[in-house]
PDB file of C-alpha atoms in Angstrom:
ATOM      1  CA  UNK A   1      19.460 -53.186   6.785  1.00 54.00           C
ATOM      2  CA  UNK A   2      19.163 -52.793  10.548  1.00 62.00           C
ATOM      3  CA  UNK A   3      15.940 -50.932  11.627  1.00 75.00           C
ATOM      4  CA  UNK A   4      15.634 -48.539  14.539  1.00 89.00           C
ATOM      5  CA  UNK A   5      12.030 -47.974  15.811  1.00 93.00           C
ATOM      6  CA  UNK A   6      11.707 -44.347  16.929  1.00 96.00           C
ATOM      7  CA  UNK A   7       8.614 -43.175  18.663  1.00 96.00           C
ATOM      8  CA  UNK A   8       6.494 -41.183  18.730  1.00 96.00           C
ATOM      9  CA  UNK A   9       6.470 -40.126  15.018  1.00 95.00           C
ATOM     10  CA  UNK A  10       5.216 -36.706  16.027  1.00 95.00           C
ATOM     11  CA  UNK A  11       4.376 -34.732  19.058  1.00 95.00           C
ATOM     12  CA  UNK A  12       2.130 -31.595  19.479  1.00 95.00           C
ATOM     13  CA  UNK A  13       2.859 -30.051  22.853  1.00 94.00           C
ATOM     14  CA  UNK A  14       2.392 -26.780  24.698  1.00 96.00           C
ATOM     15  CA  UNK A  15       5.305 -24.533  25.312  1.00 95.00           C
ATOM     16  CA  UNK A  16       6.723 -25.326  28.731  1.00 95.00           C
ATOM     17  CA  UNK A  17       5.862 -29.030  28.651  1.00 96.00           C
ATOM     18  CA  UNK A  18       8.427 -31.778  29.041  1.00 97.00           C
ATOM     19  CA  UNK A  19       8.995 -34.101  26.034  1.00 96.00           C
ATOM     20  CA  UNK A  20      10.097 -37.735  25.929  1.00 97.00           C
ATOM     21  CA  UNK A  21      10.974 -39.861  22.933  1.00 98.00           C
ATOM     22  CA  UNK A  22      12.775 -43.187  22.484  1.00 97.00           C
ATOM     23  CA  UNK A  23      14.477 -45.417  19.970  1.00 97.00           C
ATOM     24  CA  UNK A  24      14.526 -49.223  20.131  1.00 96.00           C
ATOM     25  CA  UNK A  25      16.224 -51.970  18.270  1.00 93.00           C
ATOM     26  CA  UNK A  26      16.321 -55.727  18.182  1.00 90.00           C
ATOM     27  CA  UNK A  27      20.160 -55.641  18.098  1.00 89.00           C
ATOM     28  CA  UNK A  28      22.720 -54.490  20.628  1.00 90.00           C
ATOM     29  CA  UNK A  29      24.311 -51.101  20.035  1.00 91.00           C
ATOM     30  CA  UNK A  30      27.717 -49.876  21.074  1.00 90.00           C
ATOM     31  CA  UNK A  31      26.844 -46.191  20.683  1.00 92.00           C
ATOM     32  CA  UNK A  32      23.676 -44.083  20.586  1.00 94.00           C
ATOM     33  CA  UNK A  33      23.650 -40.550  19.025  1.00 95.00           C
ATOM     34  CA  UNK A  34      20.790 -38.008  19.089  1.00 97.00           C
ATOM     35  CA  UNK A  35      20.478 -35.341  16.459  1.00 97.00           C
ATOM     36  CA  UNK A  36      18.246 -32.390  15.835  1.00 97.00           C
ATOM     37  CA  UNK A  37      17.248 -31.198  12.403  1.00 95.00           C
ATOM     38  CA  UNK A  38      15.834 -27.709  11.897  1.00 94.00           C
ATOM     39  CA  UNK A  39      13.567 -27.036   8.883  1.00 89.00           C
ATOM     40  CA  UNK A  40      15.696 -26.775   5.742  1.00 89.00           C
ATOM     41  CA  UNK A  41      18.979 -27.709   7.547  1.00 93.00           C
ATOM     42  CA  UNK A  42      21.026 -30.774   8.070  1.00 94.00           C
ATOM     43  CA  UNK A  43      21.061 -32.805  11.388  1.00 95.00           C
ATOM     44  CA  UNK A  44      23.211 -31.386  14.245  1.00 95.00           C
ATOM     45  CA  UNK A  45      24.515 -33.715  17.016  1.00 95.00           C
ATOM     46  CA  UNK A  46      22.956 -33.102  20.390  1.00 96.00           C
ATOM     47  CA  UNK A  47      24.227 -35.883  22.608  1.00 96.00           C
ATOM     48  CA  UNK A  48      26.425 -39.040  22.224  1.00 94.00           C
ATOM     49  CA  UNK A  49      26.198 -41.962  24.589  1.00 95.00           C
ATOM     50  CA  UNK A  50      28.855 -44.709  24.881  1.00 91.00           C
ATOM     51  CA  UNK A  51      27.960 -46.964  27.806  1.00 92.00           C
ATOM     52  CA  UNK A  52      24.974 -48.908  28.938  1.00 94.00           C
ATOM     53  CA  UNK A  53      23.133 -46.967  31.642  1.00 95.00           C
ATOM     54  CA  UNK A  54      24.882 -43.753  30.742  1.00 95.00           C
ATOM     55  CA  UNK A  55      22.880 -40.610  31.434  1.00 97.00           C
ATOM     56  CA  UNK A  56      24.115 -37.487  29.679  1.00 97.00           C
ATOM     57  CA  UNK A  57      22.708 -33.882  29.645  1.00 96.00           C
ATOM     58  CA  UNK A  58      23.067 -31.020  27.260  1.00 95.00           C
ATOM     59  CA  UNK A  59      21.231 -27.984  28.743  1.00 96.00           C
ATOM     60  CA  UNK A  60      17.572 -28.931  28.889  1.00 97.00           C
ATOM     61  CA  UNK A  61      18.111 -32.146  27.045  1.00 98.00           C
ATOM     62  CA  UNK A  62      18.878 -35.430  28.799  1.00 98.00           C
ATOM     63  CA  UNK A  63      19.551 -38.743  27.033  1.00 98.00           C
ATOM     64  CA  UNK A  64      20.037 -42.264  28.321  1.00 98.00           C
ATOM     65  CA  UNK A  65      21.702 -45.385  26.937  1.00 97.00           C
ATOM     66  CA  UNK A  66      19.392 -48.232  27.895  1.00 96.00           C
ATOM     67  CA  UNK A  67      20.698 -50.975  30.169  1.00 96.00           C
ATOM     68  CA  UNK A  68      19.760 -53.632  27.640  1.00 94.00           C
ATOM     69  CA  UNK A  69      21.868 -51.687  24.997  1.00 93.00           C
ATOM     70  CA  UNK A  70      18.889 -52.009  22.705  1.00 94.00           C
ATOM     71  CA  UNK A  71      17.310 -48.718  23.376  1.00 96.00           C
ATOM     72  CA  UNK A  72      17.881 -44.991  24.153  1.00 97.00           C
ATOM     73  CA  UNK A  73      15.756 -42.164  25.380  1.00 98.00           C
ATOM     74  CA  UNK A  74      15.751 -38.396  24.932  1.00 98.00           C
ATOM     75  CA  UNK A  75      13.985 -35.982  27.224  1.00 98.00           C
ATOM     76  CA  UNK A  76      13.576 -32.244  26.772  1.00 97.00           C
ATOM     77  CA  UNK A  77      12.465 -30.266  29.767  1.00 97.00           C
ATOM     78  CA  UNK A  78      10.466 -27.051  29.761  1.00 96.00           C
ATOM     79  CA  UNK A  79      10.092 -26.931  25.958  1.00 96.00           C
ATOM     80  CA  UNK A  80      10.574 -23.557  24.081  1.00 95.00           C
ATOM     81  CA  UNK A  81       9.609 -22.601  20.532  1.00 93.00           C
ATOM     82  CA  UNK A  82      13.106 -23.093  19.244  1.00 94.00           C
ATOM     83  CA  UNK A  83      12.919 -26.773  20.228  1.00 96.00           C
ATOM     84  CA  UNK A  84      10.718 -27.310  17.104  1.00 96.00           C
ATOM     85  CA  UNK A  85      12.300 -29.658  14.593  1.00 96.00           C
ATOM     86  CA  UNK A  86      12.925 -33.279  13.893  1.00 95.00           C
ATOM     87  CA  UNK A  87      14.886 -35.388  16.388  1.00 97.00           C
ATOM     88  CA  UNK A  88      16.739 -38.422  15.124  1.00 95.00           C
ATOM     89  CA  UNK A  89      18.396 -41.271  16.914  1.00 96.00           C
ATOM     90  CA  UNK A  90      21.282 -43.061  15.402  1.00 95.00           C
ATOM     91  CA  UNK A  91      23.100 -46.185  16.622  1.00 92.00           C
ATOM     92  CA  UNK A  92      26.352 -47.992  15.887  1.00 88.00           C
ATOM     93  CA  UNK A  93      26.013 -51.738  16.108  1.00 80.00           C
ATOM     94  CA  UNK A  94      28.340 -53.663  18.392  1.00 64.00           C
ATOM     95  CA  UNK A  95      29.179 -55.811  15.375  1.00 59.00           C
ATOM     96  CA  UNK A  96      29.295 -52.906  12.998  1.00 54.00           C
ATOM     97  CA  UNK A  97      33.061 -52.245  12.906  1.00 61.00           C
ATOM     98  CA  UNK A  98      32.866 -48.932  14.564  1.00 70.00           C
ATOM     99  CA  UNK A  99      32.728 -46.624  11.612  1.00 82.00           C
ATOM    100  CA  UNK A 100      30.346 -43.767  10.534  1.00 82.00           C
ATOM    101  CA  UNK A 101      29.460 -45.975   7.570  1.00 82.00           C
ATOM    102  CA  UNK A 102      27.857 -48.390  10.123  1.00 83.00           C
ATOM    103  CA  UNK A 103      25.458 -45.937  11.576  1.00 89.00           C
ATOM    104  CA  UNK A 104      21.774 -46.737  11.504  1.00 91.00           C
ATOM    105  CA  UNK A 105      19.237 -43.817  11.760  1.00 93.00           C
ATOM    106  CA  UNK A 106      15.855 -43.705  13.219  1.00 95.00           C
ATOM    107  CA  UNK A 107      12.866 -42.217  11.203  1.00 94.00           C
ATOM    108  CA  UNK A 108      12.690 -39.217  13.354  1.00 95.00           C
ATOM    109  CA  UNK A 109      10.231 -37.564  15.824  1.00 96.00           C
ATOM    110  CA  UNK A 110       8.611 -34.366  14.661  1.00 95.00           C
ATOM    111  CA  UNK A 111       8.200 -31.935  17.541  1.00 96.00           C
ATOM    112  CA  UNK A 112       5.630 -29.219  17.115  1.00 96.00           C
ATOM    113  CA  UNK A 113       5.186 -26.648  19.958  1.00 91.00           C
ATOM    114  CA  UNK A 114       1.992 -24.565  20.347  1.00 85.00           C
ATOM    115  CA  UNK A 115       2.600 -21.323  22.130  1.00 76.00           C
TER     116      UNK A 115
ATOM    117  CA  UNK B   1      35.264 -21.973   8.528  1.00 70.00           C
ATOM    118  CA  UNK B   2      32.282 -22.560   6.265  1.00 79.00           C
ATOM    119  CA  UNK B   3      31.923 -26.168   7.393  1.00 93.00           C
ATOM    120  CA  UNK B   4      30.202 -28.447   4.874  1.00 96.00           C
ATOM    121  CA  UNK B   5      28.637 -26.680   1.928  1.00 96.00           C
ATOM    122  CA  UNK B   6      26.337 -28.154  -0.719  1.00 97.00           C
ATOM    123  CA  UNK B   7      25.221 -26.845  -4.043  1.00 97.00           C
ATOM    124  CA  UNK B   8      22.672 -26.513  -5.436  1.00 97.00           C
ATOM    125  CA  UNK B   9      20.102 -26.072  -2.653  1.00 96.00           C
ATOM    126  CA  UNK B  10      17.233 -27.118  -5.034  1.00 97.00           C
ATOM    127  CA  UNK B  11      17.145 -28.859  -8.329  1.00 97.00           C
ATOM    128  CA  UNK B  12      14.378 -30.100 -10.680  1.00 97.00           C
ATOM    129  CA  UNK B  13      15.357 -32.816 -13.298  1.00 97.00           C
ATOM    130  CA  UNK B  14      13.534 -34.647 -15.939  1.00 97.00           C
ATOM    131  CA  UNK B  15      13.870 -38.445 -15.970  1.00 98.00           C
ATOM    132  CA  UNK B  16      17.026 -39.582 -17.711  1.00 97.00           C
ATOM    133  CA  UNK B  17      18.928 -36.347 -17.109  1.00 97.00           C
ATOM    134  CA  UNK B  18      22.272 -36.462 -15.331  1.00 96.00           C
ATOM    135  CA  UNK B  19      23.657 -34.011 -12.818  1.00 97.00           C
ATOM    136  CA  UNK B  20      26.271 -33.622 -10.163  1.00 98.00           C
ATOM    137  CA  UNK B  21      25.591 -32.586  -6.515  1.00 98.00           C
ATOM    138  CA  UNK B  22      28.529 -30.711  -5.078  1.00 98.00           C
ATOM    139  CA  UNK B  23      29.915 -31.057  -1.610  1.00 98.00           C
ATOM    140  CA  UNK B  24      32.852 -29.362  -0.052  1.00 98.00           C
ATOM    141  CA  UNK B  25      34.362 -29.081   3.415  1.00 97.00           C
ATOM    142  CA  UNK B  26      37.086 -26.810   4.730  1.00 95.00           C
ATOM    143  CA  UNK B  27      37.787 -28.645   7.954  1.00 94.00           C
ATOM    144  CA  UNK B  28      40.431 -31.056   6.503  1.00 94.00           C
ATOM    145  CA  UNK B  29      38.195 -34.033   7.333  1.00 95.00           C
ATOM    146  CA  UNK B  30      39.343 -37.369   5.997  1.00 95.00           C
ATOM    147  CA  UNK B  31      35.879 -38.936   6.104  1.00 96.00           C
ATOM    148  CA  UNK B  32      33.043 -37.795   3.773  1.00 97.00           C
ATOM    149  CA  UNK B  33      29.704 -39.316   2.990  1.00 97.00           C
ATOM    150  CA  UNK B  34      26.413 -38.864   1.126  1.00 98.00           C
ATOM    151  CA  UNK B  35      22.998 -39.714   2.556  1.00 97.00           C
ATOM    152  CA  UNK B  36      19.462 -39.528   1.297  1.00 97.00           C
ATOM    153  CA  UNK B  37      16.536 -38.596   3.362  1.00 95.00           C
ATOM    154  CA  UNK B  38      13.098 -39.699   2.327  1.00 94.00           C
ATOM    155  CA  UNK B  39       9.663 -39.165   4.101  1.00 87.00           C
ATOM    156  CA  UNK B  40       9.077 -41.738   6.759  1.00 82.00           C
ATOM    157  CA  UNK B  41      12.704 -43.115   6.442  1.00 86.00           C
ATOM    158  CA  UNK B  42      15.802 -42.671   8.346  1.00 87.00           C
ATOM    159  CA  UNK B  43      18.942 -41.306   6.675  1.00 94.00           C
ATOM    160  CA  UNK B  44      20.372 -43.844   4.313  1.00 95.00           C
ATOM    161  CA  UNK B  45      24.022 -43.971   3.272  1.00 95.00           C
ATOM    162  CA  UNK B  46      24.660 -43.887  -0.446  1.00 97.00           C
ATOM    163  CA  UNK B  47      28.438 -43.693  -0.719  1.00 97.00           C
ATOM    164  CA  UNK B  48      31.345 -42.718   1.552  1.00 96.00           C
ATOM    165  CA  UNK B  49      35.087 -41.969   1.352  1.00 96.00           C
ATOM    166  CA  UNK B  50      37.762 -42.548   4.016  1.00 95.00           C
ATOM    167  CA  UNK B  51      40.257 -40.203   2.219  1.00 95.00           C
ATOM    168  CA  UNK B  52      41.277 -38.817  -1.182  1.00 96.00           C
ATOM    169  CA  UNK B  53      41.205 -41.468  -3.877  1.00 96.00           C
ATOM    170  CA  UNK B  54      39.156 -44.009  -1.794  1.00 96.00           C
ATOM    171  CA  UNK B  55      35.447 -44.537  -2.062  1.00 97.00           C
ATOM    172  CA  UNK B  56      33.034 -47.231  -1.123  1.00 95.00           C
ATOM    173  CA  UNK B  57      29.307 -48.096  -1.434  1.00 96.00           C
ATOM    174  CA  UNK B  58      26.778 -47.607   1.386  1.00 94.00           C
ATOM    175  CA  UNK B  59      23.360 -49.074   1.803  1.00 92.00           C
ATOM    176  CA  UNK B  60      21.790 -47.544  -1.394  1.00 95.00           C
ATOM    177  CA  UNK B  61      24.425 -46.914  -3.997  1.00 97.00           C
ATOM    178  CA  UNK B  62      22.612 -47.872  -7.212  1.00 96.00           C
ATOM    179  CA  UNK B  63      22.260 -45.078  -9.682  1.00 96.00           C
ATOM    180  CA  UNK B  64      24.889 -42.829  -8.058  1.00 98.00           C
ATOM    181  CA  UNK B  65      28.603 -42.461  -8.619  1.00 97.00           C
ATOM    182  CA  UNK B  66      31.208 -40.601  -6.473  1.00 98.00           C
ATOM    183  CA  UNK B  67      34.789 -39.734  -6.667  1.00 96.00           C
ATOM    184  CA  UNK B  68      37.281 -38.090  -4.264  1.00 97.00           C
ATOM    185  CA  UNK B  69      40.096 -36.402  -6.022  1.00 97.00           C
ATOM    186  CA  UNK B  70      40.751 -33.997  -3.208  1.00 97.00           C
ATOM    187  CA  UNK B  71      40.310 -33.989   0.599  1.00 97.00           C
ATOM    188  CA  UNK B  72      37.903 -31.047   0.310  1.00 97.00           C
ATOM    189  CA  UNK B  73      35.425 -32.194  -2.380  1.00 98.00           C
ATOM    190  CA  UNK B  74      33.106 -35.196  -2.718  1.00 98.00           C
ATOM    191  CA  UNK B  75      30.703 -34.798  -5.570  1.00 98.00           C
ATOM    192  CA  UNK B  76      27.722 -37.113  -6.133  1.00 98.00           C
ATOM    193  CA  UNK B  77      26.698 -37.925  -9.658  1.00 98.00           C
ATOM    194  CA  UNK B  78      23.325 -39.106 -10.832  1.00 97.00           C
ATOM    195  CA  UNK B  79      23.863 -40.834 -13.990  1.00 92.00           C
ATOM    196  CA  UNK B  80      20.328 -41.073 -15.311  1.00 97.00           C
ATOM    197  CA  UNK B  81      17.840 -39.550 -12.998  1.00 97.00           C
ATOM    198  CA  UNK B  82      14.710 -41.502 -12.056  1.00 97.00           C
ATOM    199  CA  UNK B  83      11.611 -40.404 -10.077  1.00 97.00           C
ATOM    200  CA  UNK B  84      12.680 -42.748  -7.284  1.00 97.00           C
ATOM    201  CA  UNK B  85      15.736 -40.525  -6.688  1.00 97.00           C
ATOM    202  CA  UNK B  86      13.451 -37.548  -5.605  1.00 98.00           C
ATOM    203  CA  UNK B  87      14.889 -36.877  -2.231  1.00 97.00           C
ATOM    204  CA  UNK B  88      16.798 -34.620   0.061  1.00 97.00           C
ATOM    205  CA  UNK B  89      20.480 -35.324  -0.211  1.00 98.00           C
ATOM    206  CA  UNK B  90      22.895 -34.571   2.689  1.00 98.00           C
ATOM    207  CA  UNK B  91      26.687 -34.607   2.548  1.00 98.00           C
ATOM    208  CA  UNK B  92      28.561 -35.175   5.793  1.00 97.00           C
ATOM    209  CA  UNK B  93      32.183 -35.105   6.921  1.00 96.00           C
ATOM    210  CA  UNK B  94      34.111 -36.112  10.002  1.00 94.00           C
ATOM    211  CA  UNK B  95      37.747 -36.275  11.043  1.00 93.00           C
ATOM    212  CA  UNK B  96      37.856 -40.008  10.470  1.00 88.00           C
ATOM    213  CA  UNK B  97      35.558 -42.914   9.868  1.00 86.00           C
ATOM    214  CA  UNK B  98      35.732 -43.900  13.543  1.00 84.00           C
ATOM    215  CA  UNK B  99      35.093 -40.412  14.921  1.00 83.00           C
ATOM    216  CA  UNK B 100      31.436 -40.496  13.744  1.00 82.00           C
ATOM    217  CA  UNK B 101      30.219 -38.283  16.616  1.00 83.00           C
ATOM    218  CA  UNK B 102      32.197 -35.424  14.976  1.00 84.00           C
ATOM    219  CA  UNK B 103      30.228 -35.842  11.804  1.00 91.00           C
ATOM    220  CA  UNK B 104      28.983 -32.511  10.450  1.00 95.00           C
ATOM    221  CA  UNK B 105      26.111 -32.386   7.929  1.00 96.00           C
ATOM    222  CA  UNK B 106      25.676 -29.955   5.122  1.00 97.00           C
ATOM    223  CA  UNK B 107      22.375 -28.037   4.597  1.00 96.00           C
ATOM    224  CA  UNK B 108      21.089 -30.469   1.988  1.00 97.00           C
ATOM    225  CA  UNK B 109      20.069 -30.489  -1.679  1.00 98.00           C
ATOM    226  CA  UNK B 110      16.472 -30.930  -2.439  1.00 97.00           C
ATOM    227  CA  UNK B 111      16.039 -32.836  -5.684  1.00 98.00           C
ATOM    228  CA  UNK B 112      12.848 -33.366  -7.617  1.00 98.00           C
ATOM    229  CA  UNK B 113      12.840 -35.745 -10.586  1.00 97.00           C
ATOM    230  CA  UNK B 114       9.844 -35.593 -12.865  1.00 97.00           C
TER     231      UNK B 114
END
């Protein structure tokens, strides 16, 4: 199936630092989603992006839909201990028919914060 | 609302055993799905349902069966467990197939097949 390349795989940062991660694909996506998964829990939606170039914020989180429609970025400002977890991107292909069954998920970025 | 609930939380099986992973939602969602999560892999879709009585295969359906007799429940059956089915299984639901941004995930079932 379709592959999403998510990087970095893991990040070790100090509390208070800003974080950046991204997802790239060889195909054009209609929609990008960013999820966070806490240890032992299921993913929770953070941000949804629908248009190329769109920049959307949710508190200290900001995500962007790349102009080429083949990438997306997530930034976290001033990280705090509760930001620890796995962050996943997911995309809906332009040719995918528009359903949840057509979502492709990245492999995740593990965020570890050192106090 | 309890949201999406999954039972059991943990399960150990021997190769060849069968079992059913339970999933229930109380949000009157039409769309329900099962994913598996493996180390170094993104979530992969096993089966999904767009409403009671309707199911379809996802990316990795082999070795799994589903049924949807009610709107609320969407059990996943492992017919003859294999070590390759060791994984974390997530059930998810949303208002409809197209409203995927409203998809809620359950807490997961961690399955070990020996």
